[in-house]
Amino acid sequence: MRLRDEWPVDHRLATVYRYGAGICGGVLLLFGCLGFADELTPSAPTAPESRACRRTGC
């Protein structure tokens, strides 16, 4: 059984759901890219030590 079979063809919320899913996916992609970029840029001259301390909580 598919959900499409249960809804009428001209269901109004189908478009809202589709756009909402696209926006949520875009936000997740944006935060993923920002998190990845944060790991690439060193925040101090001793980047390997600061990165290790940030992960382990020195």
mmCIF file of C-alpha atoms in Angstrom:
data_model
loop_
_atom_site.group_PDB
_atom_site.id
_atom_site.type_symbol
_atom_site.label_atom_id
_atom_site.label_comp_id
_atom_site.label_asym_id
_atom_site.label_seq_id
_atom_site.Cartn_x
_atom_site.Cartn_y
_atom_site.Cartn_z
ATOM 1 C CA MET A 1 0.000 0.000 0.000
ATOM 2 C CA ARG A 2 1.370 3.347 -0.984
ATOM 3 C CA LEU A 3 0.444 6.692 0.490
ATOM 4 C CA ARG A 4 -0.133 8.023 -3.013
ATOM 5 C CA ASP A 5 -2.943 5.550 -3.476
ATOM 6 C CA GLU A 6 -4.752 6.907 -0.423
ATOM 7 C CA TRP A 7 -4.559 10.600 -1.321
ATOM 8 C CA PRO A 8 -6.541 12.242 -4.066
ATOM 9 C CA VAL A 9 -4.574 13.400 -7.104
ATOM 10 C CA ASP A 10 -5.065 17.092 -6.304
ATOM 11 C CA HIS A 11 -4.150 16.921 -2.619
ATOM 12 C CA ARG A 12 -3.205 20.457 -1.539
ATOM 13 C CA LEU A 13 -0.683 19.534 1.140
ATOM 14 C CA ALA A 14 1.440 17.399 -1.200
ATOM 15 C CA THR A 15 3.136 20.544 -2.505
ATOM 16 C CA VAL A 16 3.671 21.876 1.005
ATOM 17 C CA TYR A 17 5.219 18.592 2.100
ATOM 18 C CA ARG A 18 7.492 18.525 -0.925
ATOM 19 C CA TYR A 19 8.756 22.074 -0.364
ATOM 20 C CA GLY A 20 9.122 21.461 3.377
ATOM 21 C CA ALA A 21 11.227 18.375 2.754
ATOM 22 C CA GLY A 22 13.385 20.324 0.307
ATOM 23 C CA ILE A 23 13.936 23.142 2.795
ATOM 24 C CA CYS A 24 14.805 20.698 5.597
ATOM 25 C CA GLY A 25 17.244 18.900 3.305
ATOM 26 C CA GLY A 26 18.842 22.205 2.338
ATOM 27 C CA VAL A 27 19.243 23.231 5.980
ATOM 28 C CA LEU A 28 20.833 19.886 6.846
ATOM 29 C CA LEU A 29 23.195 20.208 3.902
ATOM 30 C CA LEU A 30 24.093 23.771 4.905
ATOM 31 C CA PHE A 31 24.902 22.842 8.508
ATOM 32 C CA GLY A 32 26.849 19.807 7.342
ATOM 33 C CA CYS A 33 28.979 21.966 5.059
ATOM 34 C CA LEU A 34 29.519 24.534 7.809
ATOM 35 C CA GLY A 35 30.576 21.829 10.252
ATOM 36 C CA PHE A 36 32.957 20.329 7.719
ATOM 37 C CA ALA A 37 34.445 23.751 6.939
ATOM 38 C CA ASP A 38 34.953 24.383 10.668
ATOM 39 C CA GLU A 39 37.083 21.245 10.922
ATOM 40 C CA LEU A 40 39.215 22.374 7.980
ATOM 41 C CA THR A 41 40.126 25.817 9.320
ATOM 42 C CA PRO A 42 42.518 25.845 12.282
ATOM 43 C CA SER A 43 41.430 28.111 15.114
ATOM 44 C CA ALA A 44 44.904 28.403 16.699
ATOM 45 C CA PRO A 45 48.529 28.061 15.580
ATOM 46 C CA THR A 46 48.686 24.647 17.249
ATOM 47 C CA ALA A 47 45.798 23.196 15.262
ATOM 48 C CA PRO A 48 46.386 19.443 15.876
ATOM 49 C CA GLU A 49 46.493 19.873 19.660
ATOM 50 C CA SER A 50 43.487 22.173 19.762
ATOM 51 C CA ARG A 51 41.495 19.811 17.553
ATOM 52 C CA ALA A 52 42.379 16.863 19.796
ATOM 53 C CA CYS A 53 41.435 18.789 22.925
ATOM 54 C CA ARG A 54 38.185 19.879 21.376
ATOM 55 C CA ARG A 55 37.226 16.261 20.658
ATOM 56 C CA THR A 56 38.284 14.799 24.003
ATOM 57 C CA GLY A 57 37.497 17.798 26.214
ATOM 58 C CA CYS A 58 40.985 18.467 27.628
#
